[in-house]
Short mmCIF file of C-alpha atoms in Angstrom, two decimals:
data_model
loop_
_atom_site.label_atom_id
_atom_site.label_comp_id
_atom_site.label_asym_id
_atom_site.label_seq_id
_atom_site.Cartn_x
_atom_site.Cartn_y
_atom_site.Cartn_z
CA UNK Q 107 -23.50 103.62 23.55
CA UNK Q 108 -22.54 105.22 26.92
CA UNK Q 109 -24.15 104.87 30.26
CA UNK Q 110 -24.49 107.29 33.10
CA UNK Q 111 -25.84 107.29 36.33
CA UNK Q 112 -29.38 109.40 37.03
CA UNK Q 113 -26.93 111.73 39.28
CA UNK Q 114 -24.91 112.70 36.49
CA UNK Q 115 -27.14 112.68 33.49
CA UNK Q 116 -29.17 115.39 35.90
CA UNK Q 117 -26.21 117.79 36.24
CA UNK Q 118 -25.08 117.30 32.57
CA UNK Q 119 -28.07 116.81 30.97
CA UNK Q 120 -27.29 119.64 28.31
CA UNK Q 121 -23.90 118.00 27.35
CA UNK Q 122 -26.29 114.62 27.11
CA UNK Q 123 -28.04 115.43 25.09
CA UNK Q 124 -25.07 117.71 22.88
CA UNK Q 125 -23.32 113.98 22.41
CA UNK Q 126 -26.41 111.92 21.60
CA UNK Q 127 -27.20 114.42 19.00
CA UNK Q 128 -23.52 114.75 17.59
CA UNK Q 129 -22.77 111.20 17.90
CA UNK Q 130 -25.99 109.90 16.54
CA UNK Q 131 -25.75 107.68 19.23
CA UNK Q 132 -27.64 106.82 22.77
CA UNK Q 133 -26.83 107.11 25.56
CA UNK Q 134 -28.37 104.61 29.05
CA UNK Q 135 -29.14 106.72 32.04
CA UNK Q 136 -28.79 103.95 34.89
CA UNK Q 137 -31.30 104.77 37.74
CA UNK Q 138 -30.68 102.74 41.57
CA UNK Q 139 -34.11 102.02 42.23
CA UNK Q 140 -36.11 102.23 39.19
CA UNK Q 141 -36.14 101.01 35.36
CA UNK Q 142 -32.95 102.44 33.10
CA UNK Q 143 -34.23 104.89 30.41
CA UNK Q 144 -32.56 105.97 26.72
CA UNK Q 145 -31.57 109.18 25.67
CA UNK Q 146 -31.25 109.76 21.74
CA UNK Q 147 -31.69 111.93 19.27
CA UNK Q 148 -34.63 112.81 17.20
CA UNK Q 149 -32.68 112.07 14.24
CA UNK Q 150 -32.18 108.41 15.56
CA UNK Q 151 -34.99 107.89 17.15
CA UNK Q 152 -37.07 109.16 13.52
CA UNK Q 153 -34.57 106.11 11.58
CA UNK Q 154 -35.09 103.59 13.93
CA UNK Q 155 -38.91 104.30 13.84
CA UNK Q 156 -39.11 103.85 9.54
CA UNK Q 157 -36.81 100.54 10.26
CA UNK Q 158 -39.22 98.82 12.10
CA UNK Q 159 -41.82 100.43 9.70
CA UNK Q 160 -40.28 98.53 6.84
CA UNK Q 161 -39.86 95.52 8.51
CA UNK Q 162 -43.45 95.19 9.58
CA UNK Q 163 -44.11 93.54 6.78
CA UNK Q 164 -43.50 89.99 5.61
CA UNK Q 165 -44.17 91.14 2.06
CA UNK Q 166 -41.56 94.09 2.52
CA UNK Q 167 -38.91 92.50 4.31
CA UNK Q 168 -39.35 89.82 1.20
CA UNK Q 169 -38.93 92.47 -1.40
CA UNK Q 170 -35.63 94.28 0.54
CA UNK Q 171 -34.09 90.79 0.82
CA UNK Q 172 -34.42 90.21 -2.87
CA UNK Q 173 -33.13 93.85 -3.83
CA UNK Q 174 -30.14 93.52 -0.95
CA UNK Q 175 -29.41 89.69 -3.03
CA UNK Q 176 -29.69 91.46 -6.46
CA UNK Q 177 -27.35 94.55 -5.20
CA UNK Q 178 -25.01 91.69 -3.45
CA UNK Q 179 -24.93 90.23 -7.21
CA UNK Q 180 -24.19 93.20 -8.90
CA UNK Q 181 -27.69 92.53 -10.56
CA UNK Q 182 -28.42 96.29 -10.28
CA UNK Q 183 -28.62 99.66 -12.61
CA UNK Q 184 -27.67 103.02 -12.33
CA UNK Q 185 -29.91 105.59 -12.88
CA UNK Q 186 -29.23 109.17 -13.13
CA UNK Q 187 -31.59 111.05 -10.85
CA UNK Q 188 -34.11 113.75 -12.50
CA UNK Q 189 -34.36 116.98 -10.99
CA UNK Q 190 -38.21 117.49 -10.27
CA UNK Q 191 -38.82 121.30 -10.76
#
């Protein structure tokens, strides 16, 4: 995570937004007087978006608990993946 000041993030905003999107990262853009504001990529932004999706639900968190405890077990299978065309 990196932090810049309004000032800068103004005069560099290209390059702020080149590094959020190459470092699949965000980046804080302090302001003086007002509320801070994020800058991240779509890409992040998209993941972070189906996270709290998924955990929205008591029922789903339930069932990626007990598939994380099965993996964490080594109570899993692999599967070879079938090509759909």
């Amino acid at each position: 995570m990196r932090v810049i000041n309004f000032s800068d993030a103004r005069n560099q905003f290209k390059q702020v937004i080149d590094q959020v999107v190459a470092d699949c990262d965000v980046t804080i853009i302090s302001r003086r007087d007002a509320d801070d504001a994020v800058v991240m990529s779509l890409d992040t932004y998209n993941s972070m978006m189906e996270t709290v999706h998924l955990l929205k639900s008591p029922a789903n968190v339930k069932h990626l608990e007990k598939s994380l405890s099965q993996y964490r077990k080594g109570q899993t299978k692999t599967k070879a993946l079938v090509d759909a065309q």
